[in-house]
CSV table of C-alpha atoms and ligand atoms in Angstrom, one decimal:
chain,number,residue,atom,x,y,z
A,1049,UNK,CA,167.8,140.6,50.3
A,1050,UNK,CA,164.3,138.8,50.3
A,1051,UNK,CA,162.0,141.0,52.1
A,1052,UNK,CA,160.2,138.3,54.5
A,1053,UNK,CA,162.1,138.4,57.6
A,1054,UNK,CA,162.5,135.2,59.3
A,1055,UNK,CA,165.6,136.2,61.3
A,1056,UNK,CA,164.0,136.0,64.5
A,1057,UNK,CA,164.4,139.4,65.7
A,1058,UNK,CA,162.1,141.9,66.3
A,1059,UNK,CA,159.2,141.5,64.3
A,1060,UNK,CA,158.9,144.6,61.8
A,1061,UNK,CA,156.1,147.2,62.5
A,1062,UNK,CA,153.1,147.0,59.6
A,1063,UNK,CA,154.2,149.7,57.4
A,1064,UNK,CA,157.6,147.7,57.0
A,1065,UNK,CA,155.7,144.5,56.3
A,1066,UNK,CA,152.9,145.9,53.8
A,1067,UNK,CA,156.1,147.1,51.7
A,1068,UNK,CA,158.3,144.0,52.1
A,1069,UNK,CA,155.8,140.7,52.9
A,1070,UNK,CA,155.8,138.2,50.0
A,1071,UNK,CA,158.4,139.4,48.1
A,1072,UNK,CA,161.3,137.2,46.6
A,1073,UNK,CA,163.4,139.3,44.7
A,1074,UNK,CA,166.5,137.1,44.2
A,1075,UNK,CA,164.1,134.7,42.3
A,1076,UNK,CA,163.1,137.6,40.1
A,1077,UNK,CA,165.9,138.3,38.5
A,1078,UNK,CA,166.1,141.4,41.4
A,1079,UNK,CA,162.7,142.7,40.1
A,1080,UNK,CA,161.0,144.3,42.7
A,1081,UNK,CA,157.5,143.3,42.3
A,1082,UNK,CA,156.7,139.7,41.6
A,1083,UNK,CA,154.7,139.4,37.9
A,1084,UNK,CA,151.8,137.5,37.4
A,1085,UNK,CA,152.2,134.2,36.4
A,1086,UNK,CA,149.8,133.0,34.5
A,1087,UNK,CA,149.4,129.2,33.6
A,1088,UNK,CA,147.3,125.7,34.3
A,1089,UNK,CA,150.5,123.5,33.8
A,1090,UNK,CA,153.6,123.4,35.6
A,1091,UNK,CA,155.8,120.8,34.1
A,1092,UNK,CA,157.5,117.9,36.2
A,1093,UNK,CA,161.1,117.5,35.6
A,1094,UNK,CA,161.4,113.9,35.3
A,1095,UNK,CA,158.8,110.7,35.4
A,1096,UNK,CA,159.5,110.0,39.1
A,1097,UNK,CA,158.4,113.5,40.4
A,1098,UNK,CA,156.0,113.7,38.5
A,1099,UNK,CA,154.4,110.5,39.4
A,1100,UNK,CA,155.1,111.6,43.0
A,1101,UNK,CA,153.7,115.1,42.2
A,1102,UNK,CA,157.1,116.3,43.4
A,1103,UNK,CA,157.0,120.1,42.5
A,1104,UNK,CA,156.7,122.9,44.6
A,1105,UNK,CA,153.7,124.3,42.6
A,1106,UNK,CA,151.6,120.8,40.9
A,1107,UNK,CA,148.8,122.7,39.0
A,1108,UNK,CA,147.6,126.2,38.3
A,1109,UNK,CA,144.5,126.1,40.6
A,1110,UNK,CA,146.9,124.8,43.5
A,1111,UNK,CA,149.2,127.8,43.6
A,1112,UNK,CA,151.7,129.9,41.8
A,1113,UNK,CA,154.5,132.3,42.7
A,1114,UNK,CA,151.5,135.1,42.6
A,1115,UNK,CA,149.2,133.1,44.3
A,1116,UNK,CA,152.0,132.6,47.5
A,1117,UNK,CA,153.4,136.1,47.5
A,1118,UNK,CA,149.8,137.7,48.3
A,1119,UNK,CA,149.0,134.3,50.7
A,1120,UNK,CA,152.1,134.7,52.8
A,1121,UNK,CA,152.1,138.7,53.0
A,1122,UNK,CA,148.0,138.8,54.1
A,1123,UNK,CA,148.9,135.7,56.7
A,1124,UNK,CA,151.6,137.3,58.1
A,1125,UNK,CA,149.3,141.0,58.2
A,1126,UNK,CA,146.4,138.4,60.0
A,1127,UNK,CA,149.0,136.6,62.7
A,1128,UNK,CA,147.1,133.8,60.8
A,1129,UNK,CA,148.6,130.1,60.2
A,1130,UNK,CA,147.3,130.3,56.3
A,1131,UNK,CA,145.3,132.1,54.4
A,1132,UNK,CA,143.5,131.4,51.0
A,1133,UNK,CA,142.6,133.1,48.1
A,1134,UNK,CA,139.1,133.5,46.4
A,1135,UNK,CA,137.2,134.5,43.4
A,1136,UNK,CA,135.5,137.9,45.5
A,1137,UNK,CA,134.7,138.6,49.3
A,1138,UNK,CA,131.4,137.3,48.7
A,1139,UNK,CA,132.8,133.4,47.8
A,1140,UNK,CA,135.7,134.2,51.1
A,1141,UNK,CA,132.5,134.2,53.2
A,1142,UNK,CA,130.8,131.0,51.7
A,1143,UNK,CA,134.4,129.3,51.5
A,1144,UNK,CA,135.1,130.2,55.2
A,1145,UNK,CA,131.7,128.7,56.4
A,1146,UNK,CA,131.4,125.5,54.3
A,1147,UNK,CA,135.0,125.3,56.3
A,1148,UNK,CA,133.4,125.1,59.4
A,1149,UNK,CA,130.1,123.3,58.3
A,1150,UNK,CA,128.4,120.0,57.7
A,1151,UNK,CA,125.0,118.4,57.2
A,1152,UNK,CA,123.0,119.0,60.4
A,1153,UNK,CA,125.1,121.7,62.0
A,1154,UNK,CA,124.1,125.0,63.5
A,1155,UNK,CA,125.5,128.5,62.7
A,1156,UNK,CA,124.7,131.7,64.6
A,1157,UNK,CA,125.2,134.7,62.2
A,1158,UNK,CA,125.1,138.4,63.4
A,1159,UNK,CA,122.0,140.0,62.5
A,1160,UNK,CA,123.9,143.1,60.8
A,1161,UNK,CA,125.4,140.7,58.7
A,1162,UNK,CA,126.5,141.7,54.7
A,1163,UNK,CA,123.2,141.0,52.9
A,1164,UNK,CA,124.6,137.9,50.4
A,1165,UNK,CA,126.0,136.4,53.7
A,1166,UNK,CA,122.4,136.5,54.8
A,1167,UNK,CA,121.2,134.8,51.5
A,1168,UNK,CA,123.7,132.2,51.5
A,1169,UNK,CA,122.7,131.0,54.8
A,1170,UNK,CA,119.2,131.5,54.3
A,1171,UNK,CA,119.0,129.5,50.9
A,1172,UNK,CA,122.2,127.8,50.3
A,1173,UNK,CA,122.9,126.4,53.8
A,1174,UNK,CA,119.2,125.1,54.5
A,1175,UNK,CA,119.1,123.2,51.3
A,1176,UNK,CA,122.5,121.7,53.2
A,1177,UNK,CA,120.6,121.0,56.2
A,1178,UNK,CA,122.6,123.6,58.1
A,1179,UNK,CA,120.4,125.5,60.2
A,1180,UNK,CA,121.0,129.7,60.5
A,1181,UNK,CA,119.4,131.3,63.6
A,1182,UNK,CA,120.4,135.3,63.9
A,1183,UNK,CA,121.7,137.3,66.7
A,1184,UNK,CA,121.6,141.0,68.2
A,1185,UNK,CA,125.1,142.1,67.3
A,1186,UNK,CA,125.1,143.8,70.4
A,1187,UNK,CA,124.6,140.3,72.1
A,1188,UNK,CA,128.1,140.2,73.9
A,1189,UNK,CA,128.5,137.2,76.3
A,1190,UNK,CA,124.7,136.8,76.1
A,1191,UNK,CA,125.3,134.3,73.1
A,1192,UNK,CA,126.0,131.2,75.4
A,1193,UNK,CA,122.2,131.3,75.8
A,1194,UNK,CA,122.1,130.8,72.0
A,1195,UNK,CA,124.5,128.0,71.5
A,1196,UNK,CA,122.7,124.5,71.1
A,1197,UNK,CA,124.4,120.5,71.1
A,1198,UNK,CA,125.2,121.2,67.3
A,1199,UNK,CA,126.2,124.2,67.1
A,1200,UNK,CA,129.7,124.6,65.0
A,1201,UNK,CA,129.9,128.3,64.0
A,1202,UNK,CA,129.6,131.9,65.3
A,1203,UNK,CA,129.9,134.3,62.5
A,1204,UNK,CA,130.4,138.0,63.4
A,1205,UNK,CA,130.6,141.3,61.3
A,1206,UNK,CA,132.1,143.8,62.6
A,1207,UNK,CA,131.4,147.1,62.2
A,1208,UNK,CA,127.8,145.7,60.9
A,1209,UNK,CA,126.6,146.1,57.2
A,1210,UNK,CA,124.9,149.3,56.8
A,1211,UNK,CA,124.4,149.8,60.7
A,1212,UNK,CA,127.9,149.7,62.1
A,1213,UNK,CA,127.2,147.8,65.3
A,1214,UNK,CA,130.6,146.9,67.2
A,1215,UNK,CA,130.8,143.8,68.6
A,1216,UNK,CA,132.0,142.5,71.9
A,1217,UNK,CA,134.5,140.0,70.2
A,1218,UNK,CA,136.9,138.8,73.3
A,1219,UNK,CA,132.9,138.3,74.7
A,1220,UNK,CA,131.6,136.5,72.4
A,1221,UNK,CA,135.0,134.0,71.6
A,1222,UNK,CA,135.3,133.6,75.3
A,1223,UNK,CA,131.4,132.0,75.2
A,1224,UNK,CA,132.6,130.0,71.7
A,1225,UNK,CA,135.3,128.5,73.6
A,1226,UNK,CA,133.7,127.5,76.5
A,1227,UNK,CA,131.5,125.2,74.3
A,1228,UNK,CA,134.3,124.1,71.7
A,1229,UNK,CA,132.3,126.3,69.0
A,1230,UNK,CA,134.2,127.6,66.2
A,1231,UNK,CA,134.1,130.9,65.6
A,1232,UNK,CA,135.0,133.4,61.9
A,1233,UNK,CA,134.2,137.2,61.4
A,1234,UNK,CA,134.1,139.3,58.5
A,1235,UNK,CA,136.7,142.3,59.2
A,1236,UNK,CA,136.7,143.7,55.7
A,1237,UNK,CA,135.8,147.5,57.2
A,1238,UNK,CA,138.8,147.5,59.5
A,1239,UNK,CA,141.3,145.1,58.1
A,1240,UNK,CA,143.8,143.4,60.2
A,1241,UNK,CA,145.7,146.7,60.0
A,1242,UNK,CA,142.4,148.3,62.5
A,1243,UNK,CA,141.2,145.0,64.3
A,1244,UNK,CA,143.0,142.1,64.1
A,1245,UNK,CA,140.7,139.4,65.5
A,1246,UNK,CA,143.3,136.6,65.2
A,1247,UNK,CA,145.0,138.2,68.6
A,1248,UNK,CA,141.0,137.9,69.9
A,1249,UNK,CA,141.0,134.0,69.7
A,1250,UNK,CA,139.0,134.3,66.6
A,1251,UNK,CA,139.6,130.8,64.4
A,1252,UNK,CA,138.9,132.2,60.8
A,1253,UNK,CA,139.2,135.6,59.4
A,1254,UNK,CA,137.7,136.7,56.4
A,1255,UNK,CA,138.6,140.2,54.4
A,1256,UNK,CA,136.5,141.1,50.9
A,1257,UNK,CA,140.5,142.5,49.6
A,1258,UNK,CA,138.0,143.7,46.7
A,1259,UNK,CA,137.6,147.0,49.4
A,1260,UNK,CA,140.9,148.5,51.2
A,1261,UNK,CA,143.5,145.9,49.7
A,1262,UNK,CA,143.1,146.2,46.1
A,1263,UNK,CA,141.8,149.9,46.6
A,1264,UNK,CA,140.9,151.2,43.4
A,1265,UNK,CA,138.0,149.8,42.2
A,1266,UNK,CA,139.2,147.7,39.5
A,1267,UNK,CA,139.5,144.0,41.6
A,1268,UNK,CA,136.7,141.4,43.1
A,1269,UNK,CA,138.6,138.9,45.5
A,1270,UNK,CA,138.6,137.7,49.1
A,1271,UNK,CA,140.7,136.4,51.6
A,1272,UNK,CA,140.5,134.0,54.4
A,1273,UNK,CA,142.7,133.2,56.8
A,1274,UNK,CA,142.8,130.3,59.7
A,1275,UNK,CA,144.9,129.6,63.3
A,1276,UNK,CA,146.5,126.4,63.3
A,1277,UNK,CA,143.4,124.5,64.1
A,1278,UNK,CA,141.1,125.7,61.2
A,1279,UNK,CA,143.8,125.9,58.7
A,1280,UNK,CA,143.4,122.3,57.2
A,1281,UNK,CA,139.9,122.3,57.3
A,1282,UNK,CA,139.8,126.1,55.2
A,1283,UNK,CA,142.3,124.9,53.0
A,1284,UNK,CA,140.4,121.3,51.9
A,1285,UNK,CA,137.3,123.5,51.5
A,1286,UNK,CA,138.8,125.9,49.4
A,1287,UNK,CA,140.8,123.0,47.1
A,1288,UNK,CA,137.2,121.0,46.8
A,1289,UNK,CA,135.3,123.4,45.6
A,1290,UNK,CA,138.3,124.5,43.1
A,1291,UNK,CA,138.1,128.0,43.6
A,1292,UNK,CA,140.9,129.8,41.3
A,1293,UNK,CA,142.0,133.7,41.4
A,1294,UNK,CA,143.8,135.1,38.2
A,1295,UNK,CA,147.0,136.4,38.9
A,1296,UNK,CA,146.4,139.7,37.3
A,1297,UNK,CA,143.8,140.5,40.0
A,1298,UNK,CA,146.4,138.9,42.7
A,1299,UNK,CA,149.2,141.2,41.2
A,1300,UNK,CA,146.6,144.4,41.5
A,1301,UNK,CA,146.0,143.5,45.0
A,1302,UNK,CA,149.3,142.9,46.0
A,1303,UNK,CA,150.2,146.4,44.5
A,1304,UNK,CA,147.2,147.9,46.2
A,1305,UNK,CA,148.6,146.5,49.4
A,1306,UNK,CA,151.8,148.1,49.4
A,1307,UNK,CA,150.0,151.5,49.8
A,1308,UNK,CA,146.6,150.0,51.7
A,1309,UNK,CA,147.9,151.8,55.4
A,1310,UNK,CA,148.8,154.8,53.5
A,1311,UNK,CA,145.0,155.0,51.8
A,1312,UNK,CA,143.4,153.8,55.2
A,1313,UNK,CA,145.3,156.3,57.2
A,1314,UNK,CA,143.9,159.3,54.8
A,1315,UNK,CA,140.4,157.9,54.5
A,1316,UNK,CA,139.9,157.1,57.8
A,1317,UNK,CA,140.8,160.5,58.7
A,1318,UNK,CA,138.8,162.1,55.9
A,1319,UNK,CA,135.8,160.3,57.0
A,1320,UNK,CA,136.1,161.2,60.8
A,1321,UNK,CA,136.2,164.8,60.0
A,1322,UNK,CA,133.6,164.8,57.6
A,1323,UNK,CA,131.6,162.6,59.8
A,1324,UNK,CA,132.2,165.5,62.9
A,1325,UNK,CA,130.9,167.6,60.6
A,1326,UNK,CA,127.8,166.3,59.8
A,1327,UNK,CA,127.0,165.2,63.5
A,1328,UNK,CA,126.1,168.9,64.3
A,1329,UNK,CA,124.1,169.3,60.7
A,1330,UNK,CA,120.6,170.2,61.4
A,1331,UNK,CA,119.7,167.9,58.1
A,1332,UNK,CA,121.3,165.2,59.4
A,1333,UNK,CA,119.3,162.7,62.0
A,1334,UNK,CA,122.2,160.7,62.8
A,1335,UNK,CA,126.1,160.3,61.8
A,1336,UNK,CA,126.7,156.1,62.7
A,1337,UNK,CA,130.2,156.0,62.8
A,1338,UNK,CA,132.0,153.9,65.4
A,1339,UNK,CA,134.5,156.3,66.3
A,1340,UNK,CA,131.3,158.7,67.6
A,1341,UNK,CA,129.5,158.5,70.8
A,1342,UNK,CA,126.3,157.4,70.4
A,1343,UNK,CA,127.4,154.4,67.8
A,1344,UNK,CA,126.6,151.0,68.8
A,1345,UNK,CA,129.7,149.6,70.5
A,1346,UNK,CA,131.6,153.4,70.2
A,1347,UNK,CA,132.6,152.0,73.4
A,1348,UNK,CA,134.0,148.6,72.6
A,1349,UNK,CA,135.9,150.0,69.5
A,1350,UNK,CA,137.4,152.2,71.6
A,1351,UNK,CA,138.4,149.5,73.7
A,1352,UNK,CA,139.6,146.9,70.8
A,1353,UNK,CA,140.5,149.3,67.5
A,1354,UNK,CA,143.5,150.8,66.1
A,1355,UNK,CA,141.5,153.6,64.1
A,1356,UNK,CA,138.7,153.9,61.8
A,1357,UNK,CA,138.2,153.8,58.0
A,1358,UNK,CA,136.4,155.6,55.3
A,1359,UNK,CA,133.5,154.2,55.4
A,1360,UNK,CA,130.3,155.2,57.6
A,1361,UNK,CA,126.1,156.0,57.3
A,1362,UNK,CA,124.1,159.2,58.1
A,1363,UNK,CA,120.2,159.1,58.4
A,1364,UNK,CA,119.0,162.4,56.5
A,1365,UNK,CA,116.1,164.3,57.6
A,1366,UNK,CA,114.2,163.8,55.3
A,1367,UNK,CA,111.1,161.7,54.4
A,1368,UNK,CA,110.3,161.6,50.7
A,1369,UNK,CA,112.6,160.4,47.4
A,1370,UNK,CA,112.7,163.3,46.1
A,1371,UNK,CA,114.1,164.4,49.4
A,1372,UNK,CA,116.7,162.0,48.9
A,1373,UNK,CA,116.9,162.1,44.9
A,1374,UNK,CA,117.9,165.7,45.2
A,1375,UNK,CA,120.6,165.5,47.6
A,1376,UNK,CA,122.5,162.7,45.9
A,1377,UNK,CA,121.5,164.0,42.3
A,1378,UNK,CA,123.1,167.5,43.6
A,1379,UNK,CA,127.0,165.3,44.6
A,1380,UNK,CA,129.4,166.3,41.8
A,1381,UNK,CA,132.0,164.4,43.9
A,1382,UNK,CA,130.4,161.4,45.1
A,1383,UNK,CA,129.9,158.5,42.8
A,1384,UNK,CA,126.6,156.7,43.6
A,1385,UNK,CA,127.1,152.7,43.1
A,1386,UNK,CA,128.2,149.4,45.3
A,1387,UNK,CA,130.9,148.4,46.8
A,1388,UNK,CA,133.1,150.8,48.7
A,1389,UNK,CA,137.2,151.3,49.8
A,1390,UNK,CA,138.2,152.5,46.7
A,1391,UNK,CA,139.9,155.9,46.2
A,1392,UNK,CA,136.7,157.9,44.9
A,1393,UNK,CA,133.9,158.9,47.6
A,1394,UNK,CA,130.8,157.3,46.7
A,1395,UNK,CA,127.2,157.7,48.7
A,1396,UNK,CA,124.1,155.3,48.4
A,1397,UNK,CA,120.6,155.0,49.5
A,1398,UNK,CA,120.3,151.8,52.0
A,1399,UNK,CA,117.4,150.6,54.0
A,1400,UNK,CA,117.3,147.4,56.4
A,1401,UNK,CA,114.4,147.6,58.1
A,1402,UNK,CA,112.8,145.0,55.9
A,1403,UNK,CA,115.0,142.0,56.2
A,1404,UNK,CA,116.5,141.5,59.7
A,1405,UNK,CA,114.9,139.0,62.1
A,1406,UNK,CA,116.9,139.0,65.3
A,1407,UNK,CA,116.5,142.7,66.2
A,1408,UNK,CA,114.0,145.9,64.5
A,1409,UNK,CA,116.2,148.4,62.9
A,1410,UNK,CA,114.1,152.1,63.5
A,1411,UNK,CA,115.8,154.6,61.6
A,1412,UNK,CA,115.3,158.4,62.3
A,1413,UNK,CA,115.8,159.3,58.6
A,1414,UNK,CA,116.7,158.0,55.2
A,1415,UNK,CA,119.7,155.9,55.5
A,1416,UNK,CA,122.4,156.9,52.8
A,1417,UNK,CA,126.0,155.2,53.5
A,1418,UNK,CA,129.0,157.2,52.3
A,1419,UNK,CA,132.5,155.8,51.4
A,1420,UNK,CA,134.8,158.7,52.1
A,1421,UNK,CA,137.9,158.6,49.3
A,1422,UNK,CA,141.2,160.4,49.1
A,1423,UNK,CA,139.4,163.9,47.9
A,1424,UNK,CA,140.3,167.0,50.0
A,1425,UNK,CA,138.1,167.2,53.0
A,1426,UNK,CA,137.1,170.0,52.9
A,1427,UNK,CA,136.0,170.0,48.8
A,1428,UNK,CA,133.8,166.9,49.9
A,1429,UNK,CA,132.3,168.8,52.9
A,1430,UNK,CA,130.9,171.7,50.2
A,1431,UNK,CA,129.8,169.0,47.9
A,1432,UNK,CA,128.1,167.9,50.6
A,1433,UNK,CA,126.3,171.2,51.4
A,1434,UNK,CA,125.3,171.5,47.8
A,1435,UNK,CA,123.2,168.4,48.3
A,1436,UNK,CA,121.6,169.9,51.3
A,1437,UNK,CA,120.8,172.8,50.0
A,1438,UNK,CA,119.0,170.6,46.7
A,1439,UNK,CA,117.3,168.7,50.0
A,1440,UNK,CA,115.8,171.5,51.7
A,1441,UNK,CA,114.6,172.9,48.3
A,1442,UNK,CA,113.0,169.9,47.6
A,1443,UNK,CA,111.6,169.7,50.5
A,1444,UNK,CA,110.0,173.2,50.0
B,2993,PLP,C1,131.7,143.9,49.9
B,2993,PLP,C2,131.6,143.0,51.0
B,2993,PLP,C3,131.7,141.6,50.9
B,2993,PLP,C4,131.7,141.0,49.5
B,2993,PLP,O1,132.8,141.3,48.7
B,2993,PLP,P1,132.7,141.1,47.1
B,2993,PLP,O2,134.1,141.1,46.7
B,2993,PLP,O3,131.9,142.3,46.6
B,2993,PLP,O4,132.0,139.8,46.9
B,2993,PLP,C5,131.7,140.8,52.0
B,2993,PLP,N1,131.6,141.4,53.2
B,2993,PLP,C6,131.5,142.7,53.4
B,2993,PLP,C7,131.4,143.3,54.8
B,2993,PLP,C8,131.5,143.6,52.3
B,2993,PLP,O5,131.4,144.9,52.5
């Protein structure tokens, strides 16, 4: 049997559709997993479709078996009309606003925005003649006051890069609406499986799949999905600007996928206890983890989230880089590099104070953020402490 239900009966919990969304066995040959087809050319069967481009795939870019299995499972995750594929989550974001966008426009963009989010606006977008003004994530309802004649697109972020504000999304679609603004968020820390923002009214949702989806570290690619309104607009976008996704990276992520509640599940957990832990830490300033009191918006994710994930900052006490260069040199289990939602812990050294505009970011201590992996807990807790105790030495 194919494993997309379309019976019409009870729609199947997560878990069941993670394992059996976008799967077609009985055109496999009864192989479970769908392979990656590869390929530019799909050939016509006659003159006349071919003249008519009567095929159900017409060109490489334009879809493949692949391409549709991990489209129809991450729409159907979303509640979204469509989704499309693209080249990393970086591109997903650009893809998602030139959607929305056109010469003149007006976008209002969190403040705690990812930082290449911020750049594309910032240079990208004003060469277009769009205009980018930021906002306090923490604006709520207060945005109408923002919202000018031409403005076509509120972009949120939430949990914030770096800072992990939560934003008040039903607030802040309920003051898009009102005005006919468009609205798109980045949910790549919670997934749809966390936060879905499609049952929030939001009209395009966009996941860098490079993090929890794929999983392991090994895959760039991004996701974004429309409603029914958006969806024609996202998909144009995304066929003009002829983005393309190998289907080796598609077939990763699709396998990543079946296990991504699994790996959330663990991580998030992970991370909550190792994030309790270092909220009583006399070298820690400050744990920023949504599911904490005293996180901007703890209240509102409690209000609007499933759960949390693995990923979340602490401000050290400490002052000097060799403060900071201690502790992290002194991690045997933490890799130290970008990106974040794979299986390995990883910690790095951030610092926004210098770049936003809407709102002053004050930190207590040095900022490090910490992707928490599948390790033991407790082994990553005692890694942890060995870094302190590098810390306090060097603070000596
Ligand atoms: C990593 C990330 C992206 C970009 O994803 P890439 O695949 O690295 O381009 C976008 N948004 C957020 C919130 C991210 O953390």
């Amino acid at each position: 049997m194919d494993g997309n239900p379309k019976s019409g009966k009870k729609p199947h919990k997560e878990e069941t559709r993670l394992v059996h969304g976008g799967r077609r066995p009985s055109e496999q040959y009864g192989f479970i997993n769908i392979p990656p087809y590869r390929g530019s050319t799909i050939l016509y069967a006659n003159a006349a479709d071919c003249l008519a481009m009567r095929n159900r795939f017409t060109y490489g870019r334009r879809g493949n078996p692949t391409m549709e299995a991990l489209q129809d499972l991450w729409t159907e995750l979303e509640g979204a009309a469509g989704t499309v594929v693209c080249p990393s989550g970086g591109s997903a974001v650009s893809t998602g606003f030139l959607a929305a966008l056109k010469a003149g426009d007006h976008v209002l963009v969190t403040d705690s925005t990812y930082r290449p989010t911020r750049n594309f606006c910032n240079n990208f977008l004003t060469r277009m003649n769009i205009e980018t003004t930021y906002y306090d994530p923490m604006i709520g309802g207060g945005i109408a006051e923002l919202i000018r004649p031409n403005t076509r697109l509120i972009h949120m972020e939430s949990p914030g890069s770096q800072t992990f504000e939560v934003q008040d999304v039903p607030a802040i679609v309920a003051a898009a609406k009102a005005r006919g603004v468009t609205t798109s968020i980045d949910n790549t820390w919670a997934t749809p499986l966390l936060f879905r923002p499609m049952d929030f009214g939001v009209d395009i949702v966009i996941n860098a799949a490079t993090k929890y989806p794929v999983g392991h570290s090994d895959v760039l690619i991004g996701l974004v999905s429309a409603n029914e309104k958006l969806l024609p607009d996202l998909q144009l976008a995304h066929g003009e600007l002829c983005l393309y996704v190998s289907s080796d990276d598609i077939y990763l992520t699709l396998r990543g996928l079946r296990t991504m509640k699994l790996r959330l599940r663990e991580q998030g957990a992970n991370a909550l206890k190792i994030a309790r832990h270092l909220a009583t830490h006399k070298q820690v300033k400050k744990v920023i983890h949504p599911a904490l009191p005293g996180s901007p918006g703890h209240e509102i994710f409690k209000r609007d989230f499933k759960g949390s994930s693995g990923l979340f900052a602490i401000e050290l006490d400490a002052r000097s880089d060799a403060e900071v260069i201690a502790f992290l040199d002194n991690l045997a289990l933490f890799g130290m590099g970008y990106s974040w939602g794979g299986y390995e812990s990883l910690a790095v050294p951030f610092d926004c104070t210098s770049f936003r505009t809407a709102t002053a970011y004050n930190p207590d201590g040095r900022g490090i953020r910490l992707n928490i992996g599948l390790e033991d807990p407790d082994d990553i807790i005692a890694d942890l402490e060995n870094g302190f105790a590098a810390m306090a030495k060097a603070k000596g």
